[in-house]
mmCIF file with all atom_site columns, C-alpha atoms in Angstrom:
data_model
loop_
_atom_site.group_PDB
_atom_site.id
_atom_site.type_symbol
_atom_site.label_atom_id
_atom_site.label_alt_id
_atom_site.label_comp_id
_atom_site.label_asym_id
_atom_site.label_entity_id
_atom_site.label_seq_id
_atom_site.pdbx_PDB_ins_code
_atom_site.Cartn_x
_atom_site.Cartn_y
_atom_site.Cartn_z
_atom_site.occupancy
_atom_site.B_iso_or_equiv
_atom_site.pdbx_formal_charge
_atom_site.auth_seq_id
_atom_site.auth_comp_id
_atom_site.auth_asym_id
_atom_site.auth_atom_id
_atom_site.pdbx_PDB_model_num
ATOM 1   C CA . PHE A 1 1   ? 82.988 -49.037  -9.256  1.00 43.00 ? 1   PHE A CA 1
ATOM 2   C CA . PHE A 1 2   ? 79.977 -49.829  -9.971  1.00 45.00 ? 2   PHE A CA 1
ATOM 3   C CA . HIS A 1 3   ? 78.978 -46.938  -11.686 1.00 41.00 ? 3   HIS A CA 1
ATOM 4   C CA . GLY A 1 4   ? 75.974 -48.881  -13.680 1.00 42.00 ? 4   GLY A CA 1
ATOM 5   C CA . SER A 1 5   ? 74.502 -49.891  -10.754 1.00 43.00 ? 5   SER A CA 1
ATOM 6   C CA . VAL A 1 6   ? 71.389 -48.133  -10.785 1.00 44.00 ? 6   VAL A CA 1
ATOM 7   C CA . LEU A 1 7   ? 70.852 -49.167  -14.383 1.00 49.00 ? 7   LEU A CA 1
ATOM 8   C CA . LEU A 1 8   ? 71.894 -53.024  -13.560 1.00 48.00 ? 8   LEU A CA 1
ATOM 9   C CA . SER A 1 9   ? 69.138 -52.987  -10.840 1.00 49.00 ? 9   SER A CA 1
ATOM 10  C CA . ARG A 1 10  ? 66.470 -52.240  -12.988 1.00 51.00 ? 10  ARG A CA 1
ATOM 11  C CA . VAL A 1 11  ? 67.681 -54.736  -15.533 1.00 55.00 ? 11  VAL A CA 1
ATOM 12  C CA . MET A 1 12  ? 67.436 -57.349  -12.413 1.00 55.00 ? 12  MET A CA 1
ATOM 13  C CA . TYR A 1 13  ? 64.151 -56.145  -11.665 1.00 54.00 ? 13  TYR A CA 1
ATOM 14  C CA . LEU A 1 14  ? 62.684 -56.667  -14.914 1.00 59.00 ? 14  LEU A CA 1
ATOM 15  C CA . LEU A 1 15  ? 64.185 -60.649  -14.804 1.00 60.00 ? 15  LEU A CA 1
ATOM 16  C CA . TYR A 1 16  ? 62.363 -61.080  -11.560 1.00 57.00 ? 16  TYR A CA 1
ATOM 17  C CA . ILE A 1 17  ? 59.441 -60.358  -13.341 1.00 59.00 ? 17  ILE A CA 1
ATOM 18  C CA . ILE A 1 18  ? 60.030 -62.299  -15.966 1.00 60.00 ? 18  ILE A CA 1
ATOM 19  C CA . LEU A 1 19  ? 60.975 -65.314  -13.873 1.00 58.00 ? 19  LEU A CA 1
ATOM 20  C CA . LEU A 1 20  ? 57.788 -65.155  -11.776 1.00 57.00 ? 20  LEU A CA 1
ATOM 21  C CA . PHE A 1 21  ? 55.589 -64.894  -14.817 1.00 57.00 ? 21  PHE A CA 1
ATOM 22  C CA . ILE A 1 22  ? 57.405 -67.793  -15.911 1.00 56.00 ? 22  ILE A CA 1
ATOM 23  C CA . SER A 1 23  ? 56.740 -69.485  -12.443 1.00 53.00 ? 23  SER A CA 1
ATOM 24  C CA . CYS A 1 24  ? 53.195 -69.250  -13.066 1.00 53.00 ? 24  CYS A CA 1
ATOM 25  C CA . ARG A 1 25  ? 52.892 -70.744  -16.305 1.00 51.00 ? 25  ARG A CA 1
ATOM 26  C CA . PRO A 1 26  ? 51.692 -74.082  -15.625 1.00 48.00 ? 26  PRO A CA 1
ATOM 27  C CA . LEU A 1 27  ? 48.440 -72.684  -14.404 1.00 46.00 ? 27  LEU A CA 1
ATOM 28  C CA . LEU A 1 28  ? 48.051 -70.224  -17.226 1.00 45.00 ? 28  LEU A CA 1
ATOM 29  C CA . LEU A 1 29  ? 48.296 -73.980  -19.210 1.00 45.00 ? 29  LEU A CA 1
ATOM 30  C CA . LEU A 1 30  ? 45.262 -75.306  -17.727 1.00 42.00 ? 30  LEU A CA 1
ATOM 31  C CA . HIS A 1 31  ? 43.318 -72.363  -19.708 1.00 38.00 ? 31  HIS A CA 1
ATOM 32  C CA . LEU A 1 32  ? 45.027 -73.424  -23.245 1.00 38.00 ? 32  LEU A CA 1
ATOM 33  C CA . SER A 1 33  ? 42.344 -76.048  -24.968 1.00 34.00 ? 33  SER A CA 1
ATOM 34  C CA . ALA A 1 34  ? 44.481 -76.756  -28.372 1.00 36.00 ? 34  ALA A CA 1
ATOM 35  C CA . PHE A 1 35  ? 47.985 -77.256  -26.445 1.00 37.00 ? 35  PHE A CA 1
ATOM 36  C CA . PRO A 1 36  ? 50.032 -79.435  -28.520 1.00 38.00 ? 36  PRO A CA 1
ATOM 37  C CA . PHE A 1 37  ? 50.484 -81.596  -25.441 1.00 37.00 ? 37  PHE A CA 1
ATOM 38  C CA . PRO A 1 38  ? 47.997 -83.630  -24.214 1.00 37.00 ? 38  PRO A CA 1
ATOM 39  C CA . SER A 1 39  ? 48.979 -84.407  -20.732 1.00 39.00 ? 39  SER A CA 1
ATOM 40  C CA . ALA A 1 40  ? 50.095 -80.739  -20.457 1.00 38.00 ? 40  ALA A CA 1
ATOM 41  C CA . PRO A 1 41  ? 47.406 -79.288  -18.209 1.00 38.00 ? 41  PRO A CA 1
ATOM 42  C CA . LYS A 1 42  ? 47.390 -82.066  -15.738 1.00 46.00 ? 42  LYS A CA 1
ATOM 43  C CA . SER A 1 43  ? 50.955 -81.664  -14.686 1.00 49.00 ? 43  SER A CA 1
ATOM 44  C CA . GLY A 1 44  ? 50.984 -77.313  -14.735 1.00 50.00 ? 44  GLY A CA 1
ATOM 45  C CA . PHE A 1 45  ? 48.280 -78.274  -12.224 1.00 51.00 ? 45  PHE A CA 1
ATOM 46  C CA . PHE A 1 46  ? 50.821 -80.230  -10.335 1.00 57.00 ? 46  PHE A CA 1
ATOM 47  C CA . CYS A 1 47  ? 53.495 -78.443  -10.825 1.00 64.00 ? 47  CYS A CA 1
ATOM 48  C CA . PHE A 1 48  ? 51.956 -74.644  -9.974  1.00 70.00 ? 48  PHE A CA 1
ATOM 49  C CA . GLY A 1 49  ? 53.107 -74.862  -6.087  1.00 75.00 ? 49  GLY A CA 1
ATOM 50  C CA . PRO A 1 50  ? 56.228 -76.081  -6.341  1.00 82.00 ? 50  PRO A CA 1
ATOM 51  C CA . SER A 1 51  ? 57.522 -74.073  -9.581  1.00 83.00 ? 51  SER A CA 1
ATOM 52  C CA . PHE A 1 52  ? 55.636 -70.452  -7.233  1.00 85.00 ? 52  PHE A CA 1
ATOM 53  C CA . PHE A 1 53  ? 57.379 -71.646  -4.463  1.00 89.00 ? 53  PHE A CA 1
ATOM 54  C CA . SER A 1 54  ? 60.890 -72.741  -6.284  1.00 89.00 ? 54  SER A CA 1
ATOM 55  C CA . SER A 1 55  ? 61.031 -69.479  -8.276  1.00 87.00 ? 55  SER A CA 1
ATOM 56  C CA . ALA A 1 56  ? 60.528 -67.107  -6.021  1.00 89.00 ? 56  ALA A CA 1
ATOM 57  C CA . ALA A 1 57  ? 63.309 -68.666  -3.908  1.00 93.00 ? 57  ALA A CA 1
ATOM 58  C CA . PHE A 1 58  ? 65.823 -68.422  -6.720  1.00 92.00 ? 58  PHE A CA 1
ATOM 59  C CA . ILE A 1 59  ? 64.659 -65.036  -7.480  1.00 89.00 ? 59  ILE A CA 1
ATOM 60  C CA . LEU A 1 60  ? 65.376 -64.263  -3.463  1.00 91.00 ? 60  LEU A CA 1
ATOM 61  C CA . SER A 1 61  ? 68.330 -66.006  -3.159  1.00 92.00 ? 61  SER A CA 1
ATOM 62  C CA . ILE A 1 62  ? 69.697 -63.991  -6.095  1.00 90.00 ? 62  ILE A CA 1
ATOM 63  C CA . PHE A 1 63  ? 68.709 -60.881  -4.073  1.00 88.00 ? 63  PHE A CA 1
ATOM 64  C CA . ALA A 1 64  ? 70.874 -61.893  -0.986  1.00 91.00 ? 64  ALA A CA 1
ATOM 65  C CA . ASN A 1 65  ? 73.868 -63.909  -2.695  1.00 90.00 ? 65  ASN A CA 1
ATOM 66  C CA . SER A 1 66  ? 74.045 -61.418  -5.475  1.00 87.00 ? 66  SER A CA 1
ATOM 67  C CA . ARG A 1 67  ? 73.865 -57.987  -4.007  1.00 86.00 ? 67  ARG A CA 1
ATOM 68  C CA . CYS A 1 68  ? 75.552 -55.641  -1.591  1.00 87.00 ? 68  CYS A CA 1
ATOM 69  C CA . ASN A 1 69  ? 73.511 -55.434  1.494   1.00 89.00 ? 69  ASN A CA 1
ATOM 70  C CA . LEU A 1 70  ? 73.804 -58.647  2.987   1.00 91.00 ? 70  LEU A CA 1
ATOM 71  C CA . VAL A 1 71  ? 75.180 -57.507  6.137   1.00 90.00 ? 71  VAL A CA 1
ATOM 72  C CA . SER A 1 72  ? 74.799 -54.258  7.351   1.00 88.00 ? 72  SER A CA 1
ATOM 73  C CA . ILE A 1 73  ? 78.302 -52.846  9.391   1.00 84.00 ? 73  ILE A CA 1
ATOM 74  C CA . SER A 1 74  ? 77.968 -51.575  12.864  1.00 80.00 ? 74  SER A CA 1
ATOM 75  C CA . GLU A 1 75  ? 80.147 -48.791  14.529  1.00 76.00 ? 75  GLU A CA 1
ATOM 76  C CA . ASP A 1 76  ? 82.013 -50.841  16.410  1.00 73.00 ? 76  ASP A CA 1
ATOM 77  C CA . ASN A 1 77  ? 83.365 -52.919  13.338  1.00 72.00 ? 77  ASN A CA 1
ATOM 78  C CA . PRO A 1 78  ? 86.659 -51.818  11.752  1.00 73.00 ? 78  PRO A CA 1
ATOM 79  C CA . LEU A 1 79  ? 85.310 -52.161  8.425   1.00 70.00 ? 79  LEU A CA 1
ATOM 80  C CA . ASP A 1 80  ? 83.535 -49.250  9.563   1.00 61.00 ? 80  ASP A CA 1
ATOM 81  C CA . LYS A 1 81  ? 86.286 -47.180  9.003   1.00 68.00 ? 81  LYS A CA 1
ATOM 82  C CA . LEU A 1 82  ? 86.331 -47.588  5.987   1.00 69.00 ? 82  LEU A CA 1
ATOM 83  C CA . SER A 1 83  ? 83.246 -46.448  5.055   1.00 77.00 ? 83  SER A CA 1
ATOM 84  C CA . VAL A 1 84  ? 81.340 -49.732  4.394   1.00 80.00 ? 84  VAL A CA 1
ATOM 85  C CA . ASN A 1 85  ? 77.578 -49.064  5.459   1.00 82.00 ? 85  ASN A CA 1
ATOM 86  C CA . ASN A 1 86  ? 76.754 -52.537  3.807   1.00 87.00 ? 86  ASN A CA 1
ATOM 87  C CA . LEU A 1 87  ? 78.188 -55.380  2.695   1.00 88.00 ? 87  LEU A CA 1
ATOM 88  C CA . GLY A 1 88  ? 77.397 -58.124  0.302   1.00 89.00 ? 88  GLY A CA 1
ATOM 89  C CA . LEU A 1 89  ? 79.256 -61.723  -0.445  1.00 89.00 ? 89  LEU A CA 1
ATOM 90  C CA . TRP A 1 90  ? 81.123 -59.523  -3.480  1.00 87.00 ? 90  TRP A CA 1
ATOM 91  C CA . CYS A 1 91  ? 80.375 -56.242  -3.120  1.00 86.00 ? 91  CYS A CA 1
ATOM 92  C CA . TYR A 1 92  ? 79.760 -53.109  -0.912  1.00 85.00 ? 92  TYR A CA 1
ATOM 93  C CA . GLU A 1 93  ? 78.170 -50.150  -0.589  1.00 85.00 ? 93  GLU A CA 1
ATOM 94  C CA . GLU A 1 94  ? 80.303 -46.824  0.393   1.00 82.00 ? 94  GLU A CA 1
ATOM 95  C CA . SER A 1 95  ? 78.818 -45.093  3.896   1.00 80.00 ? 95  SER A CA 1
ATOM 96  C CA . GLY A 1 96  ? 77.247 -41.832  2.291   1.00 76.00 ? 96  GLY A CA 1
ATOM 97  C CA . SER A 1 97  ? 77.991 -41.699  -0.800  1.00 75.00 ? 97  SER A CA 1
ATOM 98  C CA . GLY A 1 98  ? 75.836 -44.943  -1.907  1.00 76.00 ? 98  GLY A CA 1
ATOM 99  C CA . TYR A 1 99  ? 78.803 -45.970  -4.290  1.00 78.00 ? 99  TYR A CA 1
ATOM 100 C CA . LEU A 1 100 ? 79.306 -49.866  -4.869  1.00 80.00 ? 100 LEU A CA 1
ATOM 101 C CA . TRP A 1 101 ? 82.484 -51.085  -4.079  1.00 79.00 ? 101 TRP A CA 1
ATOM 102 C CA . SER A 1 102 ? 84.448 -55.157  -5.301  1.00 81.00 ? 102 SER A CA 1
ATOM 103 C CA . THR A 1 103 ? 84.820 -56.656  -2.479  1.00 80.00 ? 103 THR A CA 1
ATOM 104 C CA . GLU A 1 104 ? 88.425 -57.785  -3.784  1.00 78.00 ? 104 GLU A CA 1
ATOM 105 C CA . ASN A 1 105 ? 90.169 -54.522  -0.819  1.00 76.00 ? 105 ASN A CA 1
ATOM 106 C CA . ILE A 1 106 ? 88.711 -56.343  2.176   1.00 80.00 ? 106 ILE A CA 1
ATOM 107 C CA . GLU A 1 107 ? 90.900 -59.249  3.672   1.00 77.00 ? 107 GLU A CA 1
ATOM 108 C CA . GLY A 1 108 ? 88.557 -61.716  4.762   1.00 77.00 ? 108 GLY A CA 1
ATOM 109 C CA . ASP A 1 109 ? 89.049 -65.410  5.859   1.00 84.00 ? 109 ASP A CA 1
ATOM 110 C CA . ALA A 1 110 ? 88.131 -69.156  5.018   1.00 89.00 ? 110 ALA A CA 1
ATOM 111 C CA . LYS A 1 111 ? 84.103 -68.701  6.146   1.00 91.00 ? 111 LYS A CA 1
ATOM 112 C CA . PHE A 1 112 ? 83.724 -65.478  4.182   1.00 90.00 ? 112 PHE A CA 1
ATOM 113 C CA . GLU A 1 113 ? 84.898 -67.806  1.149   1.00 91.00 ? 113 GLU A CA 1
ATOM 114 C CA . ALA A 1 114 ? 82.819 -70.243  2.203   1.00 93.00 ? 114 ALA A CA 1
ATOM 115 C CA . SER A 1 115 ? 79.910 -68.190  1.944   1.00 92.00 ? 115 SER A CA 1
ATOM 116 C CA . ARG A 1 116 ? 80.679 -66.929  -1.270  1.00 91.00 ? 116 ARG A CA 1
ATOM 117 C CA . GLY A 1 117 ? 81.105 -70.583  -2.002  1.00 93.00 ? 117 GLY A CA 1
ATOM 118 C CA . LEU A 1 118 ? 77.567 -71.368  -0.713  1.00 94.00 ? 118 LEU A CA 1
ATOM 119 C CA . GLY A 1 119 ? 76.044 -68.778  -2.257  1.00 93.00 ? 119 GLY A CA 1
ATOM 120 C CA . THR A 1 120 ? 76.775 -69.797  -5.957  1.00 92.00 ? 120 THR A CA 1
ATOM 121 C CA . ALA A 1 121 ? 76.506 -72.777  -5.802  1.00 94.00 ? 121 ALA A CA 1
ATOM 122 C CA . THR A 1 122 ? 72.942 -72.287  -4.236  1.00 94.00 ? 122 THR A CA 1
ATOM 123 C CA . MET A 1 123 ? 72.096 -70.090  -7.258  1.00 92.00 ? 123 MET A CA 1
ATOM 124 C CA . ALA A 1 124 ? 73.468 -72.487  -9.753  1.00 92.00 ? 124 ALA A CA 1
ATOM 125 C CA . LEU A 1 125 ? 71.104 -75.500  -7.962  1.00 94.00 ? 125 LEU A CA 1
ATOM 126 C CA . GLY A 1 126 ? 68.209 -73.312  -7.827  1.00 92.00 ? 126 GLY A CA 1
ATOM 127 C CA . PHE A 1 127 ? 68.918 -72.360  -11.754 1.00 91.00 ? 127 PHE A CA 1
ATOM 128 C CA . CYS A 1 128 ? 68.589 -75.940  -12.415 1.00 92.00 ? 128 CYS A CA 1
ATOM 129 C CA . VAL A 1 129 ? 65.227 -76.590  -10.429 1.00 92.00 ? 129 VAL A CA 1
ATOM 130 C CA . TRP A 1 130 ? 63.568 -73.372  -12.059 1.00 88.00 ? 130 TRP A CA 1
ATOM 131 C CA . LEU A 1 131 ? 64.940 -74.241  -15.227 1.00 87.00 ? 131 LEU A CA 1
ATOM 132 C CA . PHE A 1 132 ? 63.023 -77.998  -14.268 1.00 88.00 ? 132 PHE A CA 1
ATOM 133 C CA . TYR A 1 133 ? 59.762 -76.268  -13.351 1.00 84.00 ? 133 TYR A CA 1
ATOM 134 C CA . CYS A 1 134 ? 59.656 -74.480  -16.699 1.00 80.00 ? 134 CYS A CA 1
ATOM 135 C CA . PHE A 1 135 ? 59.907 -77.711  -18.670 1.00 81.00 ? 135 PHE A CA 1
ATOM 136 C CA . ALA A 1 136 ? 57.289 -79.442  -16.054 1.00 78.00 ? 136 ALA A CA 1
ATOM 137 C CA . GLY A 1 137 ? 54.926 -77.145  -17.016 1.00 68.00 ? 137 GLY A CA 1
ATOM 138 C CA . CYS A 1 138 ? 54.542 -79.010  -20.911 1.00 70.00 ? 138 CYS A CA 1
ATOM 139 C CA . PHE A 1 139 ? 56.124 -82.325  -20.741 1.00 72.00 ? 139 PHE A CA 1
ATOM 140 C CA . ARG A 1 140 ? 55.227 -84.862  -18.550 1.00 75.00 ? 140 ARG A CA 1
ATOM 141 C CA . PHE A 1 141 ? 57.961 -86.726  -15.794 1.00 78.00 ? 141 PHE A CA 1
ATOM 142 C CA . GLY A 1 142 ? 58.072 -89.111  -13.508 1.00 78.00 ? 142 GLY A CA 1
ATOM 143 C CA . PRO A 1 143 ? 57.809 -89.047  -10.133 1.00 80.00 ? 143 PRO A CA 1
ATOM 144 C CA . ARG A 1 144 ? 60.975 -89.653  -9.534  1.00 85.00 ? 144 ARG A CA 1
ATOM 145 C CA . ALA A 1 145 ? 62.310 -86.888  -11.059 1.00 86.00 ? 145 ALA A CA 1
ATOM 146 C CA . PHE A 1 146 ? 59.631 -84.633  -9.197  1.00 86.00 ? 146 PHE A CA 1
ATOM 147 C CA . GLN A 1 147 ? 61.347 -85.992  -5.899  1.00 87.00 ? 147 GLN A CA 1
ATOM 148 C CA . ALA A 1 148 ? 64.777 -85.443  -7.124  1.00 91.00 ? 148 ALA A CA 1
ATOM 149 C CA . ALA A 1 149 ? 63.995 -81.875  -7.769  1.00 91.00 ? 149 ALA A CA 1
ATOM 150 C CA . GLY A 1 150 ? 62.707 -81.876  -3.808  1.00 91.00 ? 150 GLY A CA 1
ATOM 151 C CA . LEU A 1 151 ? 65.969 -83.019  -3.219  1.00 94.00 ? 151 LEU A CA 1
ATOM 152 C CA . PHE A 1 152 ? 67.322 -80.230  -4.742  1.00 95.00 ? 152 PHE A CA 1
ATOM 153 C CA . CYS A 1 153 ? 65.250 -78.096  -3.407  1.00 95.00 ? 153 CYS A CA 1
ATOM 154 C CA . LEU A 1 154 ? 66.257 -79.620  0.028   1.00 95.00 ? 154 LEU A CA 1
ATOM 155 C CA . ILE A 1 155 ? 70.010 -78.592  -0.626  1.00 96.00 ? 155 ILE A CA 1
ATOM 156 C CA . CYS A 1 156 ? 69.247 -75.414  -1.341  1.00 96.00 ? 156 CYS A CA 1
ATOM 157 C CA . CYS A 1 157 ? 67.587 -74.515  1.451   1.00 96.00 ? 157 CYS A CA 1
ATOM 158 C CA . ILE A 1 158 ? 70.765 -76.086  3.284   1.00 97.00 ? 158 ILE A CA 1
ATOM 159 C CA . LEU A 1 159 ? 73.292 -74.116  1.236   1.00 96.00 ? 159 LEU A CA 1
ATOM 160 C CA . GLN A 1 160 ? 71.404 -71.052  1.480   1.00 96.00 ? 160 GLN A CA 1
ATOM 161 C CA . SER A 1 161 ? 71.021 -71.307  5.284   1.00 96.00 ? 161 SER A CA 1
ATOM 162 C CA . LEU A 1 162 ? 75.123 -71.992  5.592   1.00 96.00 ? 162 LEU A CA 1
ATOM 163 C CA . VAL A 1 163 ? 75.463 -68.657  3.742   1.00 95.00 ? 163 VAL A CA 1
ATOM 164 C CA . PHE A 1 164 ? 75.128 -66.956  7.165   1.00 94.00 ? 164 PHE A CA 1
ATOM 165 C CA . LEU A 1 165 ? 78.831 -68.315  7.823   1.00 93.00 ? 165 LEU A CA 1
ATOM 166 C CA . VAL A 1 166 ? 79.854 -65.121  7.003   1.00 91.00 ? 166 VAL A CA 1
ATOM 167 C CA . PHE A 1 167 ? 78.523 -63.776  10.615  1.00 91.00 ? 167 PHE A CA 1
ATOM 168 C CA . GLN A 1 168 ? 81.255 -65.965  11.886  1.00 90.00 ? 168 GLN A CA 1
ATOM 169 C CA . SER A 1 169 ? 83.632 -64.394  9.655   1.00 88.00 ? 169 SER A CA 1
ATOM 170 C CA . ARG A 1 170 ? 86.528 -61.618  10.278  1.00 86.00 ? 170 ARG A CA 1
ATOM 171 C CA . VAL A 1 171 ? 84.474 -59.159  8.571   1.00 84.00 ? 171 VAL A CA 1
ATOM 172 C CA . CYS A 1 172 ? 82.168 -59.117  10.966  1.00 85.00 ? 172 CYS A CA 1
ATOM 173 C CA . ALA A 1 173 ? 84.350 -59.631  13.511  1.00 79.00 ? 173 ALA A CA 1
ATOM 174 C CA . GLY A 1 174 ? 83.115 -56.191  14.811  1.00 73.00 ? 174 GLY A CA 1
ATOM 175 C CA . GLY A 1 175 ? 79.857 -56.161  14.825  1.00 79.00 ? 175 GLY A CA 1
ATOM 176 C CA . CYS A 1 176 ? 77.105 -56.931  11.635  1.00 86.00 ? 176 CYS A CA 1
ATOM 177 C CA . GLY A 1 177 ? 73.980 -56.771  11.298  1.00 89.00 ? 177 GLY A CA 1
ATOM 178 C CA . ILE A 1 178 ? 71.028 -58.522  9.236   1.00 90.00 ? 178 ILE A CA 1
ATOM 179 C CA . GLY A 1 179 ? 70.856 -56.069  5.705   1.00 91.00 ? 179 GLY A CA 1
ATOM 180 C CA . VAL A 1 180 ? 67.658 -56.169  3.535   1.00 91.00 ? 180 VAL A CA 1
ATOM 181 C CA . GLY A 1 181 ? 70.119 -59.041  1.223   1.00 92.00 ? 181 GLY A CA 1
ATOM 182 C CA . GLY A 1 182 ? 70.444 -61.162  4.795   1.00 93.00 ? 182 GLY A CA 1
ATOM 183 C CA . GLN A 1 183 ? 66.332 -60.640  4.795   1.00 93.00 ? 183 GLN A CA 1
ATOM 184 C CA . CYS A 1 184 ? 65.733 -62.013  1.198   1.00 93.00 ? 184 CYS A CA 1
ATOM 185 C CA . GLY A 1 185 ? 68.292 -64.613  2.071   1.00 94.00 ? 185 GLY A CA 1
ATOM 186 C CA . ILE A 1 186 ? 66.117 -65.608  5.657   1.00 95.00 ? 186 ILE A CA 1
ATOM 187 C CA . ALA A 1 187 ? 63.183 -65.629  3.170   1.00 95.00 ? 187 ALA A CA 1
ATOM 188 C CA . ALA A 1 188 ? 64.821 -67.767  0.634   1.00 95.00 ? 188 ALA A CA 1
ATOM 189 C CA . ALA A 1 189 ? 65.758 -70.688  2.727   1.00 96.00 ? 189 ALA A CA 1
ATOM 190 C CA . VAL A 1 190 ? 62.368 -70.936  3.807   1.00 96.00 ? 190 VAL A CA 1
ATOM 191 C CA . LEU A 1 191 ? 60.367 -70.666  0.115   1.00 95.00 ? 191 LEU A CA 1
ATOM 192 C CA . TRP A 1 192 ? 63.355 -73.656  -0.602  1.00 95.00 ? 192 TRP A CA 1
ATOM 193 C CA . PHE A 1 193 ? 62.239 -76.106  1.882   1.00 95.00 ? 193 PHE A CA 1
ATOM 194 C CA . PHE A 1 194 ? 58.200 -74.987  1.563   1.00 93.00 ? 194 PHE A CA 1
ATOM 195 C CA . ALA A 1 195 ? 59.660 -76.361  -2.231  1.00 92.00 ? 195 ALA A CA 1
ATOM 196 C CA . SER A 1 196 ? 60.983 -79.595  -1.476  1.00 92.00 ? 196 SER A CA 1
ATOM 197 C CA . ILE A 1 197 ? 57.713 -80.345  0.368   1.00 90.00 ? 197 ILE A CA 1
ATOM 198 C CA . PHE A 1 198 ? 55.614 -79.914  -2.491  1.00 87.00 ? 198 PHE A CA 1
ATOM 199 C CA . SER A 1 199 ? 57.852 -81.423  -5.096  1.00 87.00 ? 199 SER A CA 1
ATOM 200 C CA . CYS A 1 200 ? 58.061 -84.174  -3.046  1.00 85.00 ? 200 CYS A CA 1
ATOM 201 C CA . GLY A 1 201 ? 53.869 -84.117  -3.159  1.00 82.00 ? 201 GLY A CA 1
ATOM 202 C CA . VAL A 1 202 ? 53.741 -83.696  -6.702  1.00 79.00 ? 202 VAL A CA 1
ATOM 203 C CA . GLY A 1 203 ? 55.869 -87.061  -6.905  1.00 71.00 ? 203 GLY A CA 1
ATOM 204 C CA . LYS A 1 204 ? 53.121 -88.894  -5.190  1.00 72.00 ? 204 LYS A CA 1
ATOM 205 C CA . GLU A 1 205 ? 50.067 -86.841  -7.106  1.00 71.00 ? 205 GLU A CA 1
ATOM 206 C CA . VAL A 1 206 ? 51.959 -88.023  -10.040 1.00 67.00 ? 206 VAL A CA 1
ATOM 207 C CA . ALA A 1 207 ? 52.469 -91.759  -9.134  1.00 69.00 ? 207 ALA A CA 1
ATOM 208 C CA . ALA A 1 208 ? 49.109 -91.631  -7.997  1.00 71.00 ? 208 ALA A CA 1
ATOM 209 C CA . ALA A 1 209 ? 47.956 -90.481  -11.534 1.00 66.00 ? 209 ALA A CA 1
ATOM 210 C CA . ARG A 1 210 ? 49.830 -92.740  -13.507 1.00 63.00 ? 210 ARG A CA 1
ATOM 211 C CA . LYS A 1 211 ? 48.139 -95.532  -11.769 1.00 69.00 ? 211 LYS A CA 1
ATOM 212 C CA . ALA A 1 212 ? 44.855 -94.490  -12.215 1.00 68.00 ? 212 ALA A CA 1
ATOM 213 C CA . GLU A 1 213 ? 45.736 -94.688  -15.730 1.00 61.00 ? 213 GLU A CA 1
ATOM 214 C CA . GLU A 1 214 ? 46.633 -98.242  -16.080 1.00 58.00 ? 214 GLU A CA 1
ATOM 215 C CA . PRO A 1 215 ? 43.613 -99.603  -16.192 1.00 61.00 ? 215 PRO A CA 1
ATOM 216 C CA . GLN A 1 216 ? 42.316 -97.163  -19.222 1.00 55.00 ? 216 GLN A CA 1
ATOM 217 C CA . ASP A 1 217 ? 45.129 -97.714  -20.860 1.00 49.00 ? 217 ASP A CA 1
ATOM 218 C CA . ALA A 1 218 ? 44.686 -101.141 -20.790 1.00 52.00 ? 218 ALA A CA 1
ATOM 219 C CA . GLN A 1 219 ? 40.993 -101.157 -21.958 1.00 55.00 ? 219 GLN A CA 1
ATOM 220 C CA . ASP A 1 220 ? 42.295 -98.806  -24.540 1.00 51.00 ? 220 ASP A CA 1
ATOM 221 C CA . ALA A 1 221 ? 44.813 -101.116 -25.831 1.00 51.00 ? 221 ALA A CA 1
ATOM 222 C CA . ALA A 1 222 ? 42.208 -104.068 -25.687 1.00 49.00 ? 222 ALA A CA 1
#
């Protein structure tokens, strides 16, 4: 039983605000004239687009996969007799009281367990992508690094989409609707896709910028 659900929600909202602020840091670096990394302003400008999309997608994935309202339980669902109003991957909301309980007492199946694993994998891989763009605003990475980040974003898009296997599981046999967490999951999958496109685009821009700097570097060496 989650007595501290209200406090936990407030802590999570504070974390989301911090993540959004950090995602905008590459753009803020453009206004720093004495930053110790000479290449940071250019890298920060390139990274702003994918950094914003990947951070927003990561936040929405946390909303979708960790909260208790991924799906809403219809009246025809047998879980309705257990006073289940909204169901998440790891907890559910009790009808009337709004209390949050663990799903350990709900009998799932292979597809429900697969949805759990896919949601966890999305958050783990999404955290790695988000962490990469935190450093990409300060350090210069090669084009292959951004292309790899784009591939990881695409994998997150696929994994987040597959979380909706829960609708084909036993817990939704009697009927389920898309809850607030499910809507966040759809938005997260879309943003992960845009983040993958922007990441690959950044890789091309970085490669072009490096190619343009080669003649200047050769002149400076001479």
